[in-house]
């Protein structure tokens, strides 16, 4: 088996999320433009994101501060560096390394929720409350209920038949919660407001922590075969259908691994045609990082294996990885990495 691991995306301590913004078009393979050798992005996605941020900064109108709540403050790195650093460390490290220190918080907790918790615990670090409400009523659908069925229909069928019903969403890279939010907005009686994770955002590749964390890893490939001589139709155990094994509504493998103290998974089978977004989101909720390899299919199998073309593999790898990018490796309209 041959695996090409995109370590840049999935090393446990490295995050390359970027701030939200529009996505200017770039030419194919436009990674380092001429004259930008010292400042070019590591990939076309990052370069596109950098340009989007620059556009937003030059066109955004200044907002006037709200006077509705006088005793609150939104922490930022310039005006309140100690509180801001404490909130960010809690979100990126603390709740995973010492969950017992933060009862009620988790990977899905918002910046405001964490700041409110720290303010209550130690007002000298965060002297003011957050200005936005920290805890709003939200709920995840129960597997098999009407909301869950509506979300799955939207994600697997509806968006293909009627993409105009789901503006801004994509079948491969958008999350279940994003689809739930659309359904909730149009029919709140069908689906409650989703509990959306607060993804940390950076404008440049950034280490999530300066601390050295111990990797407690497991190689995960739970083949369900019970006898020899039977071939799997697909060995990608990050797909929606294999949630019967890893999801909380199924066998609950990810929760079991989390309870064992696992913080890293090494995956094997990788079908680029299926979305991995739900799996990656669930792993993130449980504080588990994921290292994904490319299977040997495009290299020694497939319709045009490169082993039969003098091992010229660029085209196969390019196509394979591009499909991965649009099926869960990226988010927000394929403009930021998961």
Tab-separated table of C-alpha atoms in Angstrom:
chain	number	residue	atom	x	y	z
A	1	UNK	CA	0.000	0.000	0.000
A	2	UNK	CA	1.244	3.443	-0.843
A	3	UNK	CA	0.123	6.532	1.003
A	4	UNK	CA	0.927	10.156	0.314
A	5	UNK	CA	0.000	11.974	3.489
A	6	UNK	CA	-0.904	15.666	3.280
A	7	UNK	CA	0.858	16.420	6.559
A	8	UNK	CA	0.534	20.152	6.038
A	9	UNK	CA	-3.203	19.874	6.522
A	10	UNK	CA	-3.440	17.409	9.353
A	11	UNK	CA	-0.409	17.539	11.657
A	12	UNK	CA	-1.972	17.727	15.141
A	13	UNK	CA	-0.420	21.040	16.100
A	14	UNK	CA	-0.788	22.916	12.828
A	15	UNK	CA	-3.825	24.868	11.779
A	16	UNK	CA	-4.175	26.765	8.528
A	17	UNK	CA	-7.686	28.094	8.911
A	18	UNK	CA	-8.142	31.573	7.529
A	19	UNK	CA	-10.480	34.421	8.223
A	20	UNK	CA	-13.809	34.593	6.426
A	21	UNK	CA	-14.114	36.486	3.166
A	22	UNK	CA	-14.932	36.265	-0.515
A	23	UNK	CA	-12.903	34.032	-2.803
A	24	UNK	CA	-11.294	35.808	-5.781
A	25	UNK	CA	-10.708	33.560	-8.746
A	26	UNK	CA	-7.159	32.408	-9.468
A	27	UNK	CA	-5.702	30.576	-12.408
A	28	UNK	CA	-5.122	26.854	-12.018
A	29	UNK	CA	-1.887	26.180	-10.104
A	30	UNK	CA	-1.560	29.900	-9.308
A	31	UNK	CA	0.386	29.290	-6.114
A	32	UNK	CA	3.352	31.640	-6.285
A	33	UNK	CA	2.996	34.491	-8.719
A	34	UNK	CA	6.069	36.016	-10.316
A	35	UNK	CA	7.577	38.601	-8.016
A	36	UNK	CA	5.916	37.143	-4.919
A	37	UNK	CA	8.567	34.574	-4.093
A	38	UNK	CA	9.173	35.875	-0.576
A	39	UNK	CA	5.525	36.342	0.370
A	40	UNK	CA	3.577	33.866	-1.735
A	41	UNK	CA	1.093	31.523	-0.119
A	42	UNK	CA	1.780	27.873	0.495
A	43	UNK	CA	-1.085	26.972	-1.830
A	44	UNK	CA	-3.568	28.543	-4.188
A	45	UNK	CA	-6.243	28.351	-1.523
A	46	UNK	CA	-4.195	30.362	0.941
A	47	UNK	CA	-3.269	32.912	-1.723
A	48	UNK	CA	-6.922	33.283	-2.687
A	49	UNK	CA	-7.808	33.731	0.979
A	50	UNK	CA	-5.110	36.347	1.490
A	51	UNK	CA	-6.472	38.356	-1.431
A	52	UNK	CA	-10.013	38.032	-0.091
A	53	UNK	CA	-8.944	39.365	3.310
A	54	UNK	CA	-7.119	42.274	1.664
A	55	UNK	CA	-10.228	43.131	-0.348
A	56	UNK	CA	-12.437	42.976	2.731
A	57	UNK	CA	-10.101	45.251	4.687
A	58	UNK	CA	-10.126	47.904	1.963
A	59	UNK	CA	-13.874	47.854	1.275
A	60	UNK	CA	-15.415	47.268	4.703
A	61	UNK	CA	-17.068	50.294	6.264
A	62	UNK	CA	-16.163	51.055	9.880
A	63	UNK	CA	-18.812	49.919	12.332
A	64	UNK	CA	-19.944	52.054	15.226
A	65	UNK	CA	-19.716	50.440	18.666
A	66	UNK	CA	-22.988	49.451	20.299
A	67	UNK	CA	-23.971	51.259	23.474
A	68	UNK	CA	-26.764	48.818	24.362
A	69	UNK	CA	-24.593	46.966	26.895
A	70	UNK	CA	-22.174	49.249	28.711
A	71	UNK	CA	-20.479	46.644	30.914
A	72	UNK	CA	-19.355	44.269	28.160
A	73	UNK	CA	-16.306	44.171	25.932
A	74	UNK	CA	-15.260	42.082	22.972
A	75	UNK	CA	-11.708	40.935	23.664
A	76	UNK	CA	-9.136	41.331	20.907
A	77	UNK	CA	-5.389	40.897	20.661
A	78	UNK	CA	-4.628	44.631	20.590
A	79	UNK	CA	-6.874	46.062	23.326
A	80	UNK	CA	-7.132	43.109	25.685
A	81	UNK	CA	-4.185	40.799	24.934
A	82	UNK	CA	-4.231	38.838	28.219
A	83	UNK	CA	-7.916	37.923	28.023
A	84	UNK	CA	-7.740	37.276	24.288
A	85	UNK	CA	-4.736	34.959	24.706
A	86	UNK	CA	-6.446	33.128	27.588
A	87	UNK	CA	-9.617	32.557	25.555
A	88	UNK	CA	-7.707	31.351	22.493
A	89	UNK	CA	-5.499	29.010	24.546
A	90	UNK	CA	-8.565	27.577	26.275
A	91	UNK	CA	-10.259	26.953	22.909
A	92	UNK	CA	-7.205	25.434	21.194
A	93	UNK	CA	-5.571	23.555	24.074
A	94	UNK	CA	-7.153	23.894	27.486
A	95	UNK	CA	-10.469	22.165	26.894
A	96	UNK	CA	-8.617	19.225	25.323
A	97	UNK	CA	-5.635	18.948	27.668
A	98	UNK	CA	-7.569	19.703	30.873
A	99	UNK	CA	-11.297	19.238	30.203
A	100	UNK	CA	-11.913	18.967	33.949
A	101	UNK	CA	-10.942	22.618	34.304
A	102	UNK	CA	-13.749	23.760	32.006
A	103	UNK	CA	-17.047	22.036	32.890
A	104	UNK	CA	-19.722	22.856	30.355
A	105	UNK	CA	-17.262	23.855	27.620
A	106	UNK	CA	-16.171	21.821	24.622
A	107	UNK	CA	-14.920	22.012	21.040
A	108	UNK	CA	-18.219	23.578	19.947
A	109	UNK	CA	-18.113	26.360	22.539
A	110	UNK	CA	-17.989	29.867	21.092
A	111	UNK	CA	-15.385	32.532	21.834
A	112	UNK	CA	-18.014	34.410	23.863
A	113	UNK	CA	-18.944	31.319	25.871
A	114	UNK	CA	-15.309	30.704	26.799
A	115	UNK	CA	-14.775	34.350	27.714
A	116	UNK	CA	-17.883	34.318	29.928
A	117	UNK	CA	-16.576	31.207	31.698
A	118	UNK	CA	-13.133	32.758	32.273
A	119	UNK	CA	-14.701	35.994	33.508
A	120	UNK	CA	-16.703	34.074	36.099
A	121	UNK	CA	-13.666	32.001	37.114
A	122	UNK	CA	-11.106	34.835	37.287
A	123	UNK	CA	-12.266	38.375	36.582
A	124	UNK	CA	-8.686	39.655	36.785
A	125	UNK	CA	-7.882	37.835	33.524
A	126	UNK	CA	-11.108	38.732	31.703
A	127	UNK	CA	-12.567	41.688	33.628
A	128	UNK	CA	-15.662	42.159	31.428
A	129	UNK	CA	-18.441	39.980	30.065
A	130	UNK	CA	-18.660	39.279	26.315
A	131	UNK	CA	-21.021	41.538	24.404
A	132	UNK	CA	-22.673	38.764	22.429
A	133	UNK	CA	-24.913	36.261	24.210
A	134	UNK	CA	-22.765	33.270	25.110
A	135	UNK	CA	-25.309	30.485	25.396
A	136	UNK	CA	-28.267	30.382	23.034
A	137	UNK	CA	-30.643	27.488	22.685
A	138	UNK	CA	-29.455	25.096	20.013
A	139	UNK	CA	-29.854	21.394	19.394
A	140	UNK	CA	-28.563	18.648	17.160
A	141	UNK	CA	-31.156	16.443	15.499
A	142	UNK	CA	-31.597	12.938	16.850
A	143	UNK	CA	-30.655	10.253	14.355
A	144	UNK	CA	-33.755	9.235	12.444
A	145	UNK	CA	-36.013	12.114	13.545
A	146	UNK	CA	-37.693	14.454	11.057
A	147	UNK	CA	-34.953	17.071	11.301
A	148	UNK	CA	-32.197	14.504	10.754
A	149	UNK	CA	-34.033	13.120	7.725
A	150	UNK	CA	-34.511	16.646	6.353
A	151	UNK	CA	-30.795	17.430	6.797
A	152	UNK	CA	-29.701	14.195	5.139
A	153	UNK	CA	-32.099	14.714	2.239
A	154	UNK	CA	-30.801	18.241	1.771
A	155	UNK	CA	-27.146	17.160	1.915
A	156	UNK	CA	-27.401	14.025	-0.237
A	157	UNK	CA	-30.241	14.818	-2.659
A	158	UNK	CA	-31.810	18.256	-2.336
A	159	UNK	CA	-28.712	20.312	-3.082
A	160	UNK	CA	-28.141	18.391	-6.310
A	161	UNK	CA	-31.750	18.732	-7.499
A	162	UNK	CA	-32.298	22.295	-6.263
A	163	UNK	CA	-29.003	24.037	-5.443
A	164	UNK	CA	-30.860	27.363	-5.373
A	165	UNK	CA	-32.573	26.221	-2.155
A	166	UNK	CA	-29.206	26.131	-0.367
A	167	UNK	CA	-27.313	29.334	-1.280
A	168	UNK	CA	-23.660	29.286	-0.385
A	169	UNK	CA	-23.611	25.573	0.446
A	170	UNK	CA	-21.834	22.705	-1.261
A	171	UNK	CA	-22.686	19.010	-1.116
A	172	UNK	CA	-19.159	17.881	-0.353
A	173	UNK	CA	-17.676	20.567	1.879
A	174	UNK	CA	-20.655	22.053	3.780
A	175	UNK	CA	-21.475	20.647	7.204
A	176	UNK	CA	-24.678	19.092	8.464
A	177	UNK	CA	-25.084	22.127	10.725
A	178	UNK	CA	-24.943	24.497	7.749
A	179	UNK	CA	-27.742	22.579	6.067
A	180	UNK	CA	-29.673	22.512	9.339
A	181	UNK	CA	-29.337	26.299	9.618
A	182	UNK	CA	-30.915	26.752	6.169
A	183	UNK	CA	-33.788	24.440	7.099
A	184	UNK	CA	-34.242	26.155	10.475
A	185	UNK	CA	-34.394	29.570	8.808
A	186	UNK	CA	-37.167	28.437	6.470
A	187	UNK	CA	-39.071	26.220	8.938
A	188	UNK	CA	-38.092	26.499	12.613
A	189	UNK	CA	-40.705	23.911	13.574
A	190	UNK	CA	-38.905	21.292	11.487
A	191	UNK	CA	-35.354	21.858	12.761
A	192	UNK	CA	-34.007	23.732	15.803
A	193	UNK	CA	-31.119	26.174	15.503
A	194	UNK	CA	-27.961	24.091	14.999
A	195	UNK	CA	-25.082	24.058	17.472
A	196	UNK	CA	-22.330	25.299	15.181
A	197	UNK	CA	-18.686	24.759	16.080
A	198	UNK	CA	-16.472	27.800	16.494
A	199	UNK	CA	-13.554	27.112	14.165
A	200	UNK	CA	-10.388	29.012	15.016
A	201	UNK	CA	-9.393	31.293	12.166
A	202	UNK	CA	-5.956	32.524	11.134
A	203	UNK	CA	-4.748	34.593	8.202
A	204	UNK	CA	-1.451	32.682	7.946
A	205	UNK	CA	-0.336	29.127	8.815
A	206	UNK	CA	-0.209	29.098	12.602
A	207	UNK	CA	0.734	26.570	15.262
A	208	UNK	CA	-2.230	26.026	17.554
A	209	UNK	CA	0.078	25.836	20.555
A	210	UNK	CA	3.699	26.335	21.499
A	211	UNK	CA	3.406	23.434	23.915
A	212	UNK	CA	4.539	19.930	23.026
A	213	UNK	CA	1.523	17.655	23.177
A	214	UNK	CA	1.862	13.888	23.355
A	215	UNK	CA	0.318	12.167	20.353
A	216	UNK	CA	-1.837	9.244	21.488
A	217	UNK	CA	-2.669	7.663	18.167
A	218	UNK	CA	-4.645	4.790	16.731
A	219	UNK	CA	-4.666	3.459	13.171
A	220	UNK	CA	-8.373	3.294	12.309
A	221	UNK	CA	-9.690	0.973	9.598
A	222	UNK	CA	-12.582	-0.989	11.150
A	223	UNK	CA	-13.277	-3.491	8.380
A	224	UNK	CA	-16.639	-5.179	9.096
A	225	UNK	CA	-15.777	-8.367	7.198
A	226	UNK	CA	-16.384	-11.546	9.178
A	227	UNK	CA	-14.822	-14.106	6.844
A	228	UNK	CA	-11.964	-14.414	4.390
A	229	UNK	CA	-12.424	-14.108	0.648
A	230	UNK	CA	-14.902	-11.204	0.769
A	231	UNK	CA	-13.929	-7.864	-0.718
A	232	UNK	CA	-15.080	-4.499	0.584
A	233	UNK	CA	-16.962	-2.354	-1.909
A	234	UNK	CA	-15.276	0.708	-0.359
A	235	UNK	CA	-12.670	0.953	2.394
A	236	UNK	CA	-13.168	4.661	3.191
A	237	UNK	CA	-14.323	4.671	6.819
A	238	UNK	CA	-14.781	8.443	6.902
A	239	UNK	CA	-17.868	8.430	4.688
A	240	UNK	CA	-21.402	9.244	5.846
A	241	UNK	CA	-22.592	5.659	5.453
A	242	UNK	CA	-19.843	4.287	7.726
A	243	UNK	CA	-21.155	6.535	10.485
A	244	UNK	CA	-22.913	3.386	11.651
A	245	UNK	CA	-19.497	2.507	13.080
A	246	UNK	CA	-17.904	5.796	14.173
A	247	UNK	CA	-20.825	8.167	14.853
A	248	UNK	CA	-22.578	8.622	18.196
A	249	UNK	CA	-25.821	7.412	16.625
A	250	UNK	CA	-24.057	4.211	15.521
A	251	UNK	CA	-21.526	2.069	17.346
A	252	UNK	CA	-19.812	5.189	18.662
A	253	UNK	CA	-16.187	4.356	17.814
A	254	UNK	CA	-15.028	7.984	17.982
A	255	UNK	CA	-16.544	8.428	21.438
A	256	UNK	CA	-14.935	5.186	22.620
A	257	UNK	CA	-11.555	6.313	21.285
A	258	UNK	CA	-12.011	9.699	22.951
A	259	UNK	CA	-12.757	8.017	26.285
A	260	UNK	CA	-9.587	5.950	25.843
A	261	UNK	CA	-7.576	9.160	25.622
A	262	UNK	CA	-6.859	8.950	21.888
A	263	UNK	CA	-6.107	12.342	20.325
A	264	UNK	CA	-4.922	11.305	16.838
A	265	UNK	CA	-6.250	8.918	14.172
A	266	UNK	CA	-4.298	7.587	11.189
A	267	UNK	CA	-6.753	6.752	8.397
A	268	UNK	CA	-6.165	4.401	5.472
A	269	UNK	CA	-8.831	3.967	2.799
A	270	UNK	CA	-9.647	7.268	1.099
A	271	UNK	CA	-12.353	7.438	-1.559
A	272	UNK	CA	-12.064	10.978	-2.966
A	273	UNK	CA	-15.617	10.827	-4.293
A	274	UNK	CA	-17.262	10.790	-0.836
A	275	UNK	CA	-17.442	13.652	1.640
A	276	UNK	CA	-15.499	13.440	4.887
A	277	UNK	CA	-16.845	16.655	6.441
A	278	UNK	CA	-19.118	15.020	9.043
A	279	UNK	CA	-16.375	12.631	10.161
A	280	UNK	CA	-13.823	15.440	10.498
A	281	UNK	CA	-16.318	17.592	12.412
A	282	UNK	CA	-17.169	14.783	14.824
A	283	UNK	CA	-13.488	14.025	15.376
A	284	UNK	CA	-12.834	17.706	16.069
A	285	UNK	CA	-15.665	17.834	18.614
A	286	UNK	CA	-13.959	15.061	20.513
A	287	UNK	CA	-10.496	16.616	20.347
A	288	UNK	CA	-9.171	14.053	17.855
A	289	UNK	CA	-6.842	15.118	15.037
A	290	UNK	CA	-6.877	13.163	11.785
A	291	UNK	CA	-3.990	12.162	9.491
A	292	UNK	CA	-5.290	11.054	6.093
A	293	UNK	CA	-3.366	9.269	3.368
A	294	UNK	CA	-4.104	8.682	-0.279
A	295	UNK	CA	-4.914	5.083	-1.090
A	296	UNK	CA	-3.019	3.204	-3.782
A	297	UNK	CA	-6.036	3.134	-6.120
A	298	UNK	CA	-4.915	5.877	-8.561
A	299	UNK	CA	-1.372	4.538	-8.625
A	300	UNK	CA	-1.625	0.779	-9.139
A	301	UNK	CA	-5.348	0.301	-9.793
A	302	UNK	CA	-7.901	2.634	-11.337
A	303	UNK	CA	-8.628	3.126	-15.047
A	304	UNK	CA	-5.216	4.671	-15.818
A	305	UNK	CA	-2.795	3.626	-13.070
A	306	UNK	CA	0.463	5.523	-13.230
A	307	UNK	CA	2.443	2.342	-12.691
A	308	UNK	CA	1.584	1.594	-16.312
A	309	UNK	CA	2.646	5.060	-17.450
A	310	UNK	CA	6.283	5.018	-16.372
A	311	UNK	CA	5.126	6.065	-12.898
A	312	UNK	CA	4.167	9.545	-14.033
A	313	UNK	CA	1.675	10.142	-11.214
A	314	UNK	CA	1.121	13.902	-11.239
A	315	UNK	CA	-2.230	13.819	-13.040
A	316	UNK	CA	-3.634	11.079	-10.816
A	317	UNK	CA	-2.473	12.732	-7.601
A	318	UNK	CA	-3.723	16.139	-8.739
A	319	UNK	CA	-7.200	14.836	-9.572
A	320	UNK	CA	-7.379	12.688	-6.436
A	321	UNK	CA	-6.352	15.480	-4.085
A	322	UNK	CA	-8.573	18.054	-5.787
A	323	UNK	CA	-11.565	15.816	-5.089
A	324	UNK	CA	-10.443	15.519	-1.456
A	325	UNK	CA	-10.333	19.310	-1.182
A	326	UNK	CA	-13.941	19.700	-2.327
A	327	UNK	CA	-15.182	16.776	-0.238
A	328	UNK	CA	-14.372	17.860	3.280
A	329	UNK	CA	-10.722	18.891	3.375
A	330	UNK	CA	-11.839	22.500	2.836
A	331	UNK	CA	-14.812	24.564	4.022
A	332	UNK	CA	-16.544	27.893	3.411
A	333	UNK	CA	-16.962	27.434	-0.322
A	334	UNK	CA	-13.663	25.550	-0.598
A	335	UNK	CA	-11.735	28.628	0.528
A	336	UNK	CA	-10.333	27.501	3.908
A	337	UNK	CA	-8.868	24.261	5.173
A	338	UNK	CA	-10.724	22.179	7.737
